[in-house]
Coordinates of C-alpha atoms and ligand atoms in Angstrom, one line a residue:
X1 CA 6.3 4.9 -33.3
X2 CA 6.4 7.9 -35.8
X3 CA 9.2 9.8 -33.9
X4 CA 6.8 12.6 -32.7
X5 CA 7.3 13.8 -29.2
X6 CA 5.4 11.5 -26.9
X7 CA 3.6 12.6 -23.7
X8 CA 3.8 10.0 -21.0
X9 CA 1.7 10.7 -17.9
X10 CA 2.3 8.7 -14.7
X11 CA -0.4 9.0 -12.0
X12 CA 0.8 8.6 -8.5
X13 CA 4.2 9.3 -6.9
X14 CA 4.3 6.1 -4.7
X15 CA 6.4 3.0 -5.2
X16 CA 5.2 2.1 -8.7
X17 CA 4.9 5.7 -10.1
X18 CA 8.3 6.8 -9.0
X19 CA 10.1 3.8 -10.5
X20 CA 8.1 4.1 -13.8
X21 CA 8.7 7.8 -14.2
X22 CA 12.4 7.6 -13.2
X23 CA 13.1 4.8 -15.7
X24 CA 11.2 6.6 -18.5
X25 CA 12.9 9.9 -17.8
X26 CA 16.2 8.2 -17.9
X27 CA 15.6 6.2 -21.1
X28 CA 13.7 8.8 -23.1
X29 CA 15.7 11.9 -22.0
X30 CA 14.4 15.3 -23.0
X31 CA 13.2 14.1 -26.5
X32 CA 9.9 13.1 -24.9
X33 CA 7.8 14.4 -22.0
X34 CA 7.4 12.4 -18.8
X35 CA 5.0 13.9 -16.3
X36 CA 4.3 12.5 -12.8
X37 CA 1.2 13.7 -10.9
X38 CA 0.5 13.3 -7.2
X39 CA -1.5 15.3 -4.6
X40 CA 1.4 15.2 -2.3
X41 CA 4.7 17.1 -2.7
X42 CA 6.6 14.1 -1.3
X43 CA 7.1 10.4 -1.9
X44 CA 6.5 8.6 1.4
X45 CA 8.1 5.2 2.0
X46 CA 5.3 3.3 3.6
X47 CA 7.2 0.1 4.7
X48 CA 8.9 2.3 7.3
X49 CA 5.6 3.2 9.0
X50 CA 6.1 0.4 11.5
X51 CA 9.6 1.6 12.4
X52 CA 8.1 5.1 12.9
X53 CA 5.4 3.6 15.2
X54 CA 8.0 2.2 17.6
X55 CA 10.0 5.4 17.5
X56 CA 12.9 4.2 15.3
X57 CA 12.1 6.7 12.4
X58 CA 10.9 10.2 12.1
X59 CA 8.5 11.4 9.2
X60 CA 11.4 13.3 7.6
X61 CA 13.5 10.1 7.5
X62 CA 11.0 8.4 5.2
X63 CA 9.9 11.2 2.9
X64 CA 11.6 12.6 -0.2
X65 CA 10.6 15.6 -2.3
X66 CA 9.1 14.4 -5.6
X67 CA 10.5 17.5 -7.3
X68 CA 13.9 15.8 -7.1
X69 CA 12.8 13.7 -10.0
X70 CA 13.1 16.7 -12.2
X71 CA 16.8 16.0 -12.4
X72 CA 15.8 12.8 -14.2
X73 CA 13.8 14.5 -16.9
X74 CA 10.5 14.0 -15.1
X75 CA 8.1 17.0 -14.8
X76 CA 6.4 16.8 -11.4
X77 CA 2.9 18.2 -11.0
X78 CA 1.3 18.5 -7.6
X79 CA -2.4 18.3 -8.1
X80 CA -5.6 16.3 -7.2
X81 CA -6.6 13.9 -10.0
X82 CA -10.3 14.3 -10.3
X83 CA -11.0 12.3 -13.5
X84 CA -9.5 10.0 -16.1
X85 CA -11.0 10.1 -19.6
X86 CA -9.7 7.2 -21.5
X87 CA -11.7 8.1 -24.7
X88 CA -10.3 11.6 -24.9
X89 CA -6.9 10.5 -23.7
X90 CA -6.8 13.1 -21.0
X91 CA -6.5 13.3 -17.2
X92 CA -8.5 15.9 -15.3
X93 CA -6.7 17.6 -12.5
X94 CA -8.0 20.2 -10.1
X95 CA -5.8 22.6 -12.0
X96 CA -7.0 21.7 -15.5
X97 CA -6.9 19.0 -18.1
X98 CA -3.7 17.0 -18.9
X99 CA -3.6 15.2 -22.2
X100 CA -1.5 12.1 -22.7
X101 CA -0.3 9.7 -25.4
X102 CA 0.5 7.0 -22.9
X103 CA -0.9 6.7 -19.3
X104 CA 0.5 4.7 -16.4
X105 CA -1.8 4.5 -13.4
X106 CA -0.2 3.8 -10.1
X107 CA -2.7 5.3 -7.7
X108 CA -2.5 2.7 -4.9
X109 CA -5.3 1.9 -2.6
X110 CA -7.2 4.3 -0.3
X111 CA -7.5 3.4 3.4
X112 CA -11.1 3.5 4.6
X113 CA -11.3 3.0 8.4
X114 CA -14.8 4.3 8.3
X115 CA -15.9 1.0 6.7
X116 CA -15.6 -0.7 10.1
X117 CA -18.0 1.3 12.4
X118 CA -16.2 2.7 15.5
X119 CA -12.8 2.0 14.0
X120 CA -11.9 5.6 13.1
X121 CA -12.6 6.6 16.7
X122 CA -11.5 3.5 18.6
X123 CA -8.6 2.0 16.8
X124 CA -5.0 2.9 15.9
X125 CA -3.0 1.8 12.9
X126 CA 0.2 2.5 10.9
X127 CA -1.1 2.3 7.3
X128 CA -0.9 6.1 6.8
X129 CA 1.8 8.5 7.9
X130 CA -0.4 10.6 10.2
X131 CA -1.9 7.4 11.7
X132 CA 1.5 6.0 12.4
X133 CA 2.5 9.2 14.2
X134 CA -0.6 9.0 16.4
X135 CA 0.1 5.3 17.1
X136 CA 3.7 6.1 18.2
X137 CA 2.3 8.6 20.8
X138 CA -0.3 6.1 22.1
X139 CA 2.3 3.3 22.4
X140 CA 4.7 5.5 24.2
X141 CA 2.0 6.3 26.8
X142 CA 1.0 2.6 27.2
X143 CA 2.2 1.2 30.5
X144 CA 0.4 -2.2 30.5
X145 CA -2.8 -4.0 29.5
X146 CA -4.1 -5.8 26.4
X147 CA -3.2 -4.8 22.9
X148 CA -5.2 -6.4 20.2
X149 CA -3.8 -6.3 16.6
X150 CA -6.2 -7.3 13.8
X151 CA -6.8 -7.3 10.1
X152 CA -10.1 -6.7 8.3
X153 CA -11.5 -8.7 5.4
X154 CA -10.5 -7.7 1.9
X155 CA -7.3 -6.5 0.3
X156 CA -4.8 -4.3 2.2
X157 CA -1.2 -3.1 1.6
X158 CA 1.4 -5.6 2.4
X159 CA -0.2 -8.9 3.7
X160 CA 2.7 -9.9 6.0
X161 CA 3.0 -6.4 7.7
X162 CA 0.4 -7.2 10.5
X163 CA 2.6 -10.1 11.6
X164 CA 5.6 -7.8 11.6
X165 CA 3.5 -5.4 13.7
X166 CA 2.9 -8.0 16.4
X167 CA 6.6 -8.9 16.6
X168 CA 7.7 -5.3 16.6
X169 CA 5.3 -4.6 19.5
X170 CA 6.8 -7.6 21.3
X171 CA 10.3 -6.2 20.8
X172 CA 9.2 -2.7 21.7
X173 CA 7.7 -3.6 25.0
X174 CA 10.6 -6.0 25.8
X175 CA 13.0 -3.1 25.2
X176 CA 11.0 -0.9 27.5
X177 CA 11.1 -3.7 30.2
X178 CA 7.3 -4.1 30.5
X179 CA 6.6 -7.0 28.1
X180 CA 5.3 -9.0 31.1
X181 CA 2.6 -6.3 31.7
X182 CA 1.5 -6.3 28.0
X183 CA -0.8 -9.0 26.6
X184 CA -0.7 -9.1 22.8
X185 CA -3.5 -10.8 20.8
X186 CA -3.9 -11.0 17.0
X187 CA -7.0 -11.7 15.0
X188 CA -7.6 -12.4 11.3
X189 CA -10.6 -13.5 9.2
X190 CA -8.4 -16.2 7.7
X191 CA -8.6 -19.8 8.9
X192 CA -6.0 -21.3 11.1
X193 CA -3.0 -22.3 8.9
X194 CA -2.2 -25.9 8.5
X195 CA 0.5 -27.8 6.6
X196 CA 4.3 -27.9 6.3
X197 CA 6.5 -25.9 8.7
X198 CA 8.0 -23.9 5.9
X199 CA 4.6 -22.8 4.6
X200 CA 4.8 -19.0 5.2
X201 CA 1.4 -18.8 7.1
X202 CA 2.4 -21.8 9.3
X203 CA 5.8 -20.3 10.0
X204 CA 4.4 -16.9 10.9
X205 CA 1.9 -18.4 13.2
X206 CA 4.7 -20.3 15.0
X207 CA 6.8 -17.1 15.3
X208 CA 3.9 -15.2 16.9
X209 CA 3.1 -18.0 19.4
X210 CA 6.8 -18.3 20.3
X211 CA 6.6 -14.6 21.3
X212 CA 3.6 -15.4 23.6
X213 CA 1.1 -13.7 21.2
X214 CA -2.3 -15.4 21.1
X215 CA -3.7 -16.0 17.6
X216 CA -7.5 -15.7 16.9
X217 CA -8.4 -17.2 13.5
X218 CA -11.8 -16.9 11.7
X219 CA -12.4 -13.6 13.4
X220 CA -14.1 -11.3 10.9
X221 CA -14.3 -7.9 12.4
X222 CA -17.6 -6.0 12.0
X223 CA -17.4 -3.1 14.4
X224 CA -15.5 -1.5 17.2
X225 CA -17.1 -0.2 20.4
X226 CA -14.8 2.5 21.7
X227 CA -16.8 3.1 24.8
X228 CA -16.9 -0.6 26.0
X229 CA -13.4 -1.2 24.4
X230 CA -14.5 -4.3 22.6
X231 CA -14.0 -5.5 19.0
X232 CA -17.1 -7.3 17.6
X233 CA -17.0 -9.9 14.8
X234 CA -19.2 -12.1 12.8
X235 CA -21.2 -14.8 14.7
X236 CA -21.1 -12.8 17.9
X237 CA -17.4 -13.2 18.7
X238 CA -15.8 -10.4 20.7
X239 CA -12.4 -9.4 22.0
X240 CA -11.9 -6.8 24.7
X241 CA -8.9 -4.5 24.4
X242 CA -7.1 -1.6 26.1
X243 CA -5.4 -0.5 22.9
X244 CA -6.7 -1.7 19.5
X245 CA -4.4 -1.7 16.4
X246 CA -6.7 -2.4 13.5
X247 CA -5.5 -2.4 9.9
X248 CA -8.0 -0.2 8.0
X249 CA -10.0 -1.6 5.2
X250 CA -8.7 -0.6 1.7
X251 CA -10.7 0.6 -1.3
X252 CA -9.7 1.6 -4.9
X253 CA -8.8 5.3 -5.3
X254 CA -12.0 7.3 -5.5
X255 CA -11.1 8.8 -8.9
X256 CA -10.8 5.3 -10.4
X257 CA -14.3 4.4 -9.1
X258 CA -15.7 7.8 -10.4
X259 CA -14.0 7.3 -13.8
X260 CA -15.4 3.8 -14.2
X261 CA -12.0 2.1 -14.4
X262 CA -12.3 -0.5 -11.7
X263 CA -14.4 -3.7 -12.0
X264 CA -13.8 -5.0 -8.4
X265 CA -12.3 -4.0 -5.1
X266 CA -9.0 -5.6 -6.3
X267 CA -8.6 -2.8 -8.8
X268 CA -8.2 -2.3 -12.6
X269 CA -8.2 -5.4 -14.8
X270 CA -4.9 -5.8 -16.6
X271 CA -3.1 -8.2 -18.9
X272 CA -0.8 -10.1 -16.5
X273 CA 2.1 -10.2 -18.9
X274 CA 2.1 -6.5 -19.9
X275 CA -0.1 -4.6 -17.4
X276 CA -2.0 -3.2 -20.3
X277 CA -5.6 -2.3 -19.6
X278 CA -8.5 -2.7 -22.0
X279 CA -8.2 0.9 -23.0
X280 CA -5.6 2.1 -25.6
X281 CA -2.3 3.2 -24.2
X282 CA -3.4 2.8 -20.6
X283 CA -1.4 0.7 -18.1
X284 CA -2.1 0.0 -14.4
X285 CA 0.6 -1.0 -12.0
X286 CA 1.0 -1.5 -8.2
X287 CA -1.8 -1.8 -5.7
X288 CA -4.4 -0.4 -8.1
X289 CA -3.9 -3.2 -10.6
X290 CA -5.9 -6.4 -10.2
X291 CA -3.0 -8.9 -10.5
X292 CA -2.9 -12.3 -8.6
X293 CA 0.0 -11.1 -6.3
X294 CA 0.3 -9.2 -3.0
X295 CA -0.5 -5.5 -2.8
X296 CA 3.2 -4.8 -2.1
X297 CA 5.9 -2.3 -3.1
X298 CA 8.1 -5.1 -4.5
X299 CA 5.3 -6.0 -6.9
X300 CA 4.7 -2.4 -7.9
X301 CA 8.4 -2.0 -8.5
X302 CA 8.7 -5.0 -10.8
X303 CA 5.6 -4.0 -12.7
X304 CA 6.9 -0.5 -13.2
X305 CA 10.1 -1.8 -14.6
X306 CA 8.3 -3.9 -17.2
X307 CA 5.9 -1.2 -18.3
X308 CA 8.5 1.5 -18.5
X309 CA 10.9 -0.8 -20.4
X310 CA 8.2 -1.8 -22.9
X311 CA 7.1 1.8 -23.5
X312 CA 10.6 2.9 -24.1
X313 CA 11.1 0.1 -26.6
X314 CA 7.8 1.1 -28.4
X315 CA 8.7 4.8 -28.5
X316 CA 12.4 4.5 -29.4
X317 CA 12.3 1.3 -31.5
X318 CA 15.4 0.1 -29.5
X319 CA 15.5 -3.2 -27.6
X320 CA 12.9 -5.9 -27.2
X321 CA 9.7 -6.0 -25.1
X322 CA 9.6 -8.1 -21.9
X323 CA 6.8 -9.8 -20.1
X324 CA 6.2 -9.7 -16.3
X325 CA 7.6 -12.6 -14.4
X326 CA 7.2 -11.7 -10.7
X327 CA 9.9 -13.0 -8.4
X328 CA 7.7 -12.6 -5.3
X329 CA 4.3 -13.8 -4.1
Ligands
FAD401 C1 2.8 -0.5 7.1 C2 3.2 -0.9 5.7 C3 4.3 -1.8 5.5 C4 4.6 -2.2 4.2 N1 5.7 -3.0 4.1 C5 6.0 -3.4 2.8 C6 7.2 -4.2 2.6 O1 7.9 -4.6 3.6 N2 7.4 -4.7 1.4 C7 6.7 -4.3 0.3 O2 7.0 -4.7 -0.8 N3 5.6 -3.5 0.5 C8 5.3 -3.0 1.7 N4 4.2 -2.2 1.8 C9 3.3 -2.0 0.7 C10 3.7 -0.9 -0.2 O3 4.1 0.3 0.5 C11 2.7 -0.6 -1.3 O4 2.2 -1.8 -1.8 C12 3.2 0.3 -2.4 O5 3.5 1.6 -1.9 C13 2.2 0.4 -3.6 O6 2.7 1.3 -4.5 P1 1.7 2.0 -5.5 O7 2.6 2.9 -6.4 O8 0.8 1.0 -6.1 O9 0.8 2.9 -4.6 P2 1.2 4.0 -3.5 O10 2.6 3.9 -3.0 O11 0.1 3.9 -2.5 O12 1.1 5.4 -4.3 C14 -0.1 5.9 -4.7 C15 0.0 7.4 -4.9 O13 -1.1 8.0 -5.5 C16 -1.4 9.2 -5.0 N5 -2.8 9.4 -5.2 C17 -3.9 8.6 -5.0 N6 -5.0 9.2 -5.4 C18 -4.7 10.4 -5.9 C19 -5.5 11.4 -6.5 N7 -6.8 11.3 -6.7 N8 -4.8 12.6 -6.9 C20 -3.5 12.7 -6.7 N9 -2.7 11.7 -6.2 C21 -3.3 10.6 -5.8 C22 -1.1 9.0 -3.5 O14 -0.9 10.3 -2.9 C23 0.1 8.2 -3.5 O15 1.3 8.9 -3.5 C24 3.8 -1.7 3.1 C25 2.8 -0.9 3.3 C26 2.4 -0.4 4.6 C27 1.3 0.5 4.8

């Protein structure tokens, strides 16, 4: 690159965005400008939502001020991103335009409980901070009955987390001494797993059954009836519940849809080796990138490392570029 001061804009202060911005701030120092934008003032560590749900964490334990990144040469802007103009090389914020030379998009997925009618009113979940806090209160008040845990069709953050949810509920009610009064059921649209014992899906199924949790496969949720306390699925299947824990459906961030950057519900198309999109100087990482891997923080982290390393190499001329080799599924 020609040595001119480069403006790198990172969209999203979640798992991918924080790693990318921190790495770039560290490797480029004050010679270039790294800006991170998020609507929130804090980074929220989502894997801890389930611990919060069972009373083992408080919201303050799992949140950190994004402004702390300013110690690492990262300018932090709290704003709503309302547009991304890849032709003009600028991002539109509710506070005004933000031009870039290099753009890293890590805007995650949006939870959309409204896509399953009745779910917003009739179901709990722990896929957002506020929802996890509400679930904690509902679980604390639960004295017995049937809890149904389920997942909807389509992508969602952290595929194994609903299994952990079942097991954590089992432990939680065991600790409270009322496990014998709580029936736990699990449903998924996926078919019943078959194969070797060490296959992850077979192993997880066995772990759930060992805890006395009934598994319902091929159950594609369509709606929730909060009055009748029944979950309804494709082909007329139903499951009654006293407390329903339904992972919300997930959608790409609205701004990505509005800006015409996503081709499918799986996110922005990228080159699997470099996370480059089809637009000049634009990369997508984490849950908003359409990569054949889990929507998971560990994936976002590894992708952020590769993109930030390669950008630093391109800008400084030091080091060699790398390609993404995920060491996870
Ligand atoms: C219950 C649960 C358990 C999990 N457990 C694990 C686990 O054990 N291991 C694991 O690897 N992963 C786990 N994950 C998944 C992991 O948290 C996500 O995959 C990861 O956070 C994705 O990072 P990201 O940077 O792509 O997006 P996110 O972390 O979602 O960050 C996106 C950011 O973009 C911001 N944003 C979006 N739109 C806008 C806008 N228009 N304007 C301004 N800001 C915007 C959001 O505020 C957010 O801060 C779990 C998730 C959940 C919910």
